[in-house]
Structures are given as C-alpha cells and as structure tokens.
Amino acid sequence: MPTDITISTDKPEYRTSGLITIVSAAAYDAAKPTLTAPSTTAQSFLIPSNLGDKPSLLRIVPFCGSSAAATSANFTAAGVRVVGWSIVTQTTGVAVYVPAVLADLTVTLGSSVPSLTINNATHYFFNTVVAGSGVPTVNTYSPGTASAANDNSAAAVIDTIGYQFLTLQFKGTNASSPTMGAFYAFL
C-alpha cells in the first residue's frame, strides 16, 4: 500500500551578529585570497559555522545602531556584503582561503524606522534591501513599496552552496558611533 511522503523544511530561529562597531564611511574589508583564515574584524562578522553539513541558503535581516536614533537622513550609504570562502590546500599543506562575493546589498532606512531593544541596545531595521548586479542568486524581501513610511524590516536570501566559511561585511555613514549587524539563519 502506498504511503504519503511528507517533505518538511526546518524553520530555524535566527542567530545574531550583534551590533558591530564600524568606521563611518569606510569601505568594505578587502576580499582577496589570503593565507589567513577568515575572522571577525572591525567591519565584518564571521558566521560561526562550518557549512559542510548545512543547507545552502542563508537568510539575513540587516540592522544598524548608533548613539543617536538612526534615521534615513543620518544613517546613509549603508550596505551588507556576503562573502563565501573556499579552501585550496597547497602541496605544502598550507591552506589558501579564496573569497567570492555572494551578495552585495544596499540597505536603506525608511521615513519611519522600526526599532527594538535587544540585549540592552537599540537596533534599527532597514526597510529596503537591493541586490547589486553581477552577483549570484540573491532574493530580496523588502516590504511593500506603496509607502516610504512602511516600517517593516527587509531581508535577503543568498545561495551559499559549497563555501566553508561566510563573512558578513558592513558599511555605513553616520556621525554617532555607527554599528551594524544582521540576524541570520540557514535554510
């Protein structure tokens, strides 16, 4: 007798990069081949996971913070870049870490900025996310665009298949101790 087949997908909860202090108006960290393993730096966050046994999609919800309330007027030129890292082992046994930009996202705050206090710090959520051209598959989820005052948070889903490490890089311009981060989950 035939049996029903059920296909189910995990519904993982988000993890967070926390708020990472960034240098206002600084560019992304260089993503170039290196002998040094990827790590969390002043402008980036290493997602603590080996993707060898993980699904291939990464969902992120970017946010920002500052010592003064973040607005579309005072937190500008913001972006999030997702970089995948593969390892090439030399004949000497030394690893070379080779990056690939998987997503280059421009994020903006709306005229009404949603905020939430998490771990005693105010997080301001971007309501628009746009993927740059020339990058692999990225699906963006921005709230309806009928009103600039829409205060729902935006998200992106990025294909990360085959990469051993992932880093999230952040940039933005703000005069009040800018910070950025993202919620992330593997699907």
C-alpha positions as YAML, in Angstrom:
chain: A
units: angstrom
residues:
- id: 1
  name: MET
  ca: [0.00, 0.00, 0.00]
- id: 2
  name: PRO
  ca: [1.45, 3.44, -0.93]
- id: 3
  name: THR
  ca: [2.33, 5.82, 1.85]
- id: 4
  name: ASP
  ca: [2.22, 9.58, 1.88]
- id: 5
  name: ILE
  ca: [5.52, 11.34, 1.56]
- id: 6
  name: THR
  ca: [5.95, 14.46, 3.63]
- id: 7
  name: ILE
  ca: [8.59, 17.00, 2.73]
- id: 8
  name: SER
  ca: [9.40, 19.33, 5.58]
- id: 9
  name: THR
  ca: [11.77, 22.22, 5.94]
- id: 10
  name: ASP
  ca: [13.41, 23.25, 9.17]
- id: 11
  name: LYS
  ca: [12.23, 26.57, 10.49]
- id: 12
  name: PRO
  ca: [15.39, 27.63, 12.24]
- id: 13
  name: GLU
  ca: [15.43, 30.52, 14.62]
- id: 14
  name: TYR
  ca: [17.65, 33.47, 13.90]
- id: 15
  name: ARG
  ca: [21.10, 33.93, 15.35]
- id: 16
  name: THR
  ca: [22.61, 37.40, 15.53]
- id: 17
  name: SER
  ca: [25.92, 39.01, 14.71]
- id: 18
  name: GLY
  ca: [25.14, 41.60, 17.37]
- id: 19
  name: LEU
  ca: [25.97, 45.22, 16.74]
- id: 20
  name: ILE
  ca: [29.47, 45.55, 15.29]
- id: 21
  name: THR
  ca: [31.14, 48.96, 15.56]
- id: 22
  name: ILE
  ca: [32.03, 50.16, 12.07]
- id: 23
  name: VAL
  ca: [34.17, 53.03, 10.86]
- id: 24
  name: SER
  ca: [31.84, 55.64, 9.38]
- id: 25
  name: ALA
  ca: [32.18, 55.98, 5.59]
- id: 26
  name: ALA
  ca: [34.78, 53.18, 5.42]
- id: 27
  name: ALA
  ca: [34.78, 50.73, 2.53]
- id: 28
  name: TYR
  ca: [34.24, 47.00, 2.91]
- id: 29
  name: ASP
  ca: [37.18, 44.88, 4.05]
- id: 30
  name: ALA
  ca: [39.20, 43.62, 1.09]
- id: 31
  name: ALA
  ca: [38.00, 40.21, -0.08]
- id: 32
  name: LYS
  ca: [41.09, 38.71, -1.68]
- id: 33
  name: PRO
  ca: [42.87, 35.35, -1.44]
- id: 34
  name: THR
  ca: [44.85, 35.06, 1.77]
- id: 35
  name: LEU
  ca: [46.80, 32.60, 3.92]
- id: 36
  name: THR
  ca: [44.88, 33.82, 6.98]
- id: 37
  name: ALA
  ca: [41.59, 32.17, 7.89]
- id: 38
  name: PRO
  ca: [38.54, 34.49, 7.74]
- id: 39
  name: SER
  ca: [37.64, 36.09, 11.08]
- id: 40
  name: THR
  ca: [35.52, 38.80, 12.66]
- id: 41
  name: THR
  ca: [37.15, 42.21, 12.14]
- id: 42
  name: ALA
  ca: [36.23, 45.88, 12.61]
- id: 43
  name: GLN
  ca: [33.97, 45.84, 9.53]
- id: 44
  name: SER
  ca: [32.93, 42.19, 9.25]
- id: 45
  name: PHE
  ca: [31.46, 39.21, 11.12]
- id: 46
  name: LEU
  ca: [32.44, 35.57, 10.61]
- id: 47
  name: ILE
  ca: [29.36, 33.38, 10.85]
- id: 48
  name: PRO
  ca: [30.46, 30.68, 13.32]
- id: 49
  name: SER
  ca: [29.60, 27.57, 11.36]
- id: 50
  name: ASN
  ca: [31.10, 25.02, 9.03]
- id: 51
  name: LEU
  ca: [28.72, 24.83, 6.09]
- id: 52
  name: GLY
  ca: [29.75, 21.34, 5.04]
- id: 53
  name: ASP
  ca: [26.63, 19.87, 6.66]
- id: 54
  name: LYS
  ca: [24.34, 22.89, 6.34]
- id: 55
  name: PRO
  ca: [21.71, 23.75, 3.77]
- id: 56
  name: SER
  ca: [22.83, 26.12, 1.06]
- id: 57
  name: LEU
  ca: [20.68, 29.17, 1.74]
- id: 58
  name: LEU
  ca: [21.43, 31.99, 4.17]
- id: 59
  name: ARG
  ca: [18.63, 34.35, 5.22]
- id: 60
  name: ILE
  ca: [19.66, 37.70, 6.72]
- id: 61
  name: VAL
  ca: [17.79, 40.66, 8.21]
- id: 62
  name: PRO
  ca: [20.21, 43.61, 8.45]
- id: 63
  name: PHE
  ca: [20.01, 46.31, 11.13]
- id: 64
  name: CYS
  ca: [22.01, 49.25, 12.43]
- id: 65
  name: GLY
  ca: [22.54, 51.24, 15.59]
- id: 66
  name: SER
  ca: [24.12, 54.48, 16.75]
- id: 67
  name: SER
  ca: [24.43, 56.59, 19.88]
- id: 68
  name: ALA
  ca: [21.63, 58.79, 18.48]
- id: 69
  name: ALA
  ca: [18.45, 57.45, 16.88]
- id: 70
  name: ALA
  ca: [19.21, 56.23, 13.35]
- id: 71
  name: THR
  ca: [17.15, 57.86, 10.60]
- id: 72
  name: SER
  ca: [17.18, 57.83, 6.81]
- id: 73
  name: ALA
  ca: [18.80, 61.28, 6.96]
- id: 74
  name: ASN
  ca: [21.66, 60.49, 9.36]
- id: 75
  name: PHE
  ca: [22.49, 56.84, 8.55]
- id: 76
  name: THR
  ca: [23.36, 56.68, 4.85]
- id: 77
  name: ALA
  ca: [25.44, 54.77, 2.27]
- id: 78
  name: ALA
  ca: [24.71, 51.55, 4.16]
- id: 79
  name: GLY
  ca: [25.45, 48.14, 2.76]
- id: 80
  name: VAL
  ca: [25.94, 44.48, 3.60]
- id: 81
  name: ARG
  ca: [28.17, 42.17, 1.63]
- id: 82
  name: VAL
  ca: [28.13, 38.38, 1.99]
- id: 83
  name: VAL
  ca: [31.46, 36.73, 1.17]
- id: 84
  name: GLY
  ca: [31.89, 32.96, 0.81]
- id: 85
  name: TRP
  ca: [35.31, 31.43, 1.40]
- id: 86
  name: SER
  ca: [36.69, 28.19, -0.08]
- id: 87
  name: ILE
  ca: [39.94, 26.50, 0.86]
- id: 88
  name: VAL
  ca: [42.65, 25.43, -1.56]
- id: 89
  name: THR
  ca: [45.37, 23.34, 0.06]
- id: 90
  name: GLN
  ca: [48.82, 23.80, -1.42]
- id: 91
  name: THR
  ca: [51.13, 20.82, -1.99]
- id: 92
  name: THR
  ca: [53.00, 22.02, 1.11]
- id: 93
  name: GLY
  ca: [49.82, 21.54, 3.14]
- id: 94
  name: VAL
  ca: [49.29, 25.26, 3.71]
- id: 95
  name: ALA
  ca: [45.71, 26.45, 3.16]
- id: 96
  name: VAL
  ca: [44.82, 29.36, 0.91]
- id: 97
  name: TYR
  ca: [41.44, 30.99, 1.60]
- id: 98
  name: VAL
  ca: [39.75, 32.09, -1.62]
- id: 99
  name: PRO
  ca: [36.79, 34.51, -1.38]
- id: 100
  name: ALA
  ca: [33.78, 35.07, -3.63]
- id: 101
  name: VAL
  ca: [31.28, 37.90, -3.21]
- id: 102
  name: LEU
  ca: [27.91, 36.16, -2.97]
- id: 103
  name: ALA
  ca: [25.80, 39.24, -2.33]
- id: 104
  name: ASP
  ca: [26.38, 42.98, -2.42]
- id: 105
  name: LEU
  ca: [23.33, 44.56, -0.80]
- id: 106
  name: THR
  ca: [22.39, 48.22, -0.48]
- id: 107
  name: VAL
  ca: [20.14, 48.80, 2.53]
- id: 108
  name: THR
  ca: [18.17, 51.93, 3.43]
- id: 109
  name: LEU
  ca: [16.05, 53.16, 6.30]
- id: 110
  name: GLY
  ca: [12.52, 54.40, 5.57]
- id: 111
  name: SER
  ca: [10.96, 57.60, 6.84]
- id: 112
  name: SER
  ca: [9.51, 55.60, 9.74]
- id: 113
  name: VAL
  ca: [12.27, 53.42, 11.21]
- id: 114
  name: PRO
  ca: [11.33, 50.32, 13.19]
- id: 115
  name: SER
  ca: [13.44, 49.78, 16.29]
- id: 116
  name: LEU
  ca: [13.69, 47.25, 19.05]
- id: 117
  name: THR
  ca: [15.91, 46.98, 22.13]
- id: 118
  name: ILE
  ca: [17.79, 43.68, 22.11]
- id: 119
  name: ASN
  ca: [20.41, 42.87, 24.75]
- id: 120
  name: ASN
  ca: [20.18, 46.45, 26.08]
- id: 121
  name: ALA
  ca: [21.00, 48.05, 22.70]
- id: 122
  name: THR
  ca: [18.58, 49.69, 20.27]
- id: 123
  name: HIS
  ca: [18.50, 48.05, 16.84]
- id: 124
  name: TYR
  ca: [17.08, 49.98, 13.85]
- id: 125
  name: PHE
  ca: [15.85, 47.84, 10.97]
- id: 126
  name: PHE
  ca: [16.33, 48.66, 7.29]
- id: 127
  name: ASN
  ca: [13.11, 48.55, 5.28]
- id: 128
  name: THR
  ca: [14.66, 48.32, 1.82]
- id: 129
  name: VAL
  ca: [17.28, 45.93, 0.51]
- id: 130
  name: VAL
  ca: [18.50, 45.90, -3.10]
- id: 131
  name: ALA
  ca: [20.95, 43.37, -4.55]
- id: 132
  name: GLY
  ca: [23.79, 44.70, -6.66]
- id: 133
  name: SER
  ca: [24.22, 43.44, -10.19]
- id: 134
  name: GLY
  ca: [26.72, 40.79, -11.14]
- id: 135
  name: VAL
  ca: [26.38, 38.61, -8.04]
- id: 136
  name: PRO
  ca: [25.00, 35.07, -7.83]
- id: 137
  name: THR
  ca: [21.43, 34.28, -6.87]
- id: 138
  name: VAL
  ca: [20.04, 36.68, -4.26]
- id: 139
  name: ASN
  ca: [16.37, 37.02, -3.39]
- id: 140
  name: THR
  ca: [15.38, 40.21, -1.60]
- id: 141
  name: TYR
  ca: [12.32, 40.69, 0.53]
- id: 142
  name: SER
  ca: [11.50, 44.35, 1.01]
- id: 143
  name: PRO
  ca: [8.15, 45.36, 2.46]
- id: 144
  name: GLY
  ca: [5.54, 46.76, 0.08]
- id: 145
  name: THR
  ca: [6.74, 49.92, -1.60]
- id: 146
  name: ALA
  ca: [3.42, 51.78, -1.66]
- id: 147
  name: SER
  ca: [4.54, 53.98, 1.22]
- id: 148
  name: ALA
  ca: [8.00, 55.23, 2.15]
- id: 149
  name: ALA
  ca: [6.78, 55.20, 5.75]
- id: 150
  name: ASN
  ca: [6.45, 51.42, 5.66]
- id: 151
  name: ASP
  ca: [8.32, 50.29, 8.76]
- id: 152
  name: ASN
  ca: [8.65, 46.56, 8.22]
- id: 153
  name: SER
  ca: [12.13, 45.05, 8.13]
- id: 154
  name: ALA
  ca: [13.70, 43.85, 4.88]
- id: 155
  name: ALA
  ca: [15.54, 40.56, 4.34]
- id: 156
  name: ALA
  ca: [17.60, 38.73, 1.75]
- id: 157
  name: VAL
  ca: [18.18, 35.05, 0.97]
- id: 158
  name: ILE
  ca: [21.58, 34.18, -0.50]
- id: 159
  name: ASP
  ca: [22.76, 30.93, -2.10]
- id: 160
  name: THR
  ca: [25.93, 29.85, -0.24]
- id: 161
  name: ILE
  ca: [26.39, 26.36, -1.64]
- id: 162
  name: GLY
  ca: [29.89, 24.93, -1.36]
- id: 163
  name: TYR
  ca: [31.59, 27.55, 0.83]
- id: 164
  name: GLN
  ca: [33.37, 26.55, 4.03]
- id: 165
  name: PHE
  ca: [33.20, 30.00, 5.67]
- id: 166
  name: LEU
  ca: [30.89, 33.00, 5.36]
- id: 167
  name: THR
  ca: [31.54, 36.57, 6.42]
- id: 168
  name: LEU
  ca: [29.11, 39.45, 6.59]
- id: 169
  name: GLN
  ca: [30.75, 42.78, 5.81]
- id: 170
  name: PHE
  ca: [29.13, 46.08, 6.79]
- id: 171
  name: LYS
  ca: [29.48, 49.71, 5.80]
- id: 172
  name: GLY
  ca: [27.57, 52.89, 6.50]
- id: 173
  name: THR
  ca: [27.93, 56.61, 7.14]
- id: 174
  name: ASN
  ca: [26.81, 58.04, 10.47]
- id: 175
  name: ALA
  ca: [28.42, 60.57, 12.81]
- id: 176
  name: SER
  ca: [27.08, 58.98, 16.02]
- id: 177
  name: SER
  ca: [29.14, 55.86, 16.75]
- id: 178
  name: PRO
  ca: [27.67, 53.71, 13.96]
- id: 179
  name: THR
  ca: [27.11, 50.00, 14.38]
- id: 180
  name: MET
  ca: [25.62, 47.39, 12.06]
- id: 181
  name: GLY
  ca: [24.71, 43.74, 12.17]
- id: 182
  name: ALA
  ca: [22.23, 41.14, 10.98]
- id: 183
  name: PHE
  ca: [20.02, 38.34, 12.13]
- id: 184
  name: TYR
  ca: [20.90, 35.21, 10.13]
- id: 185
  name: ALA
  ca: [19.56, 31.70, 9.69]
- id: 186
  name: PHE
  ca: [20.42, 28.77, 7.42]
- id: 187
  name: LEU
  ca: [17.54, 27.33, 5.43]
...
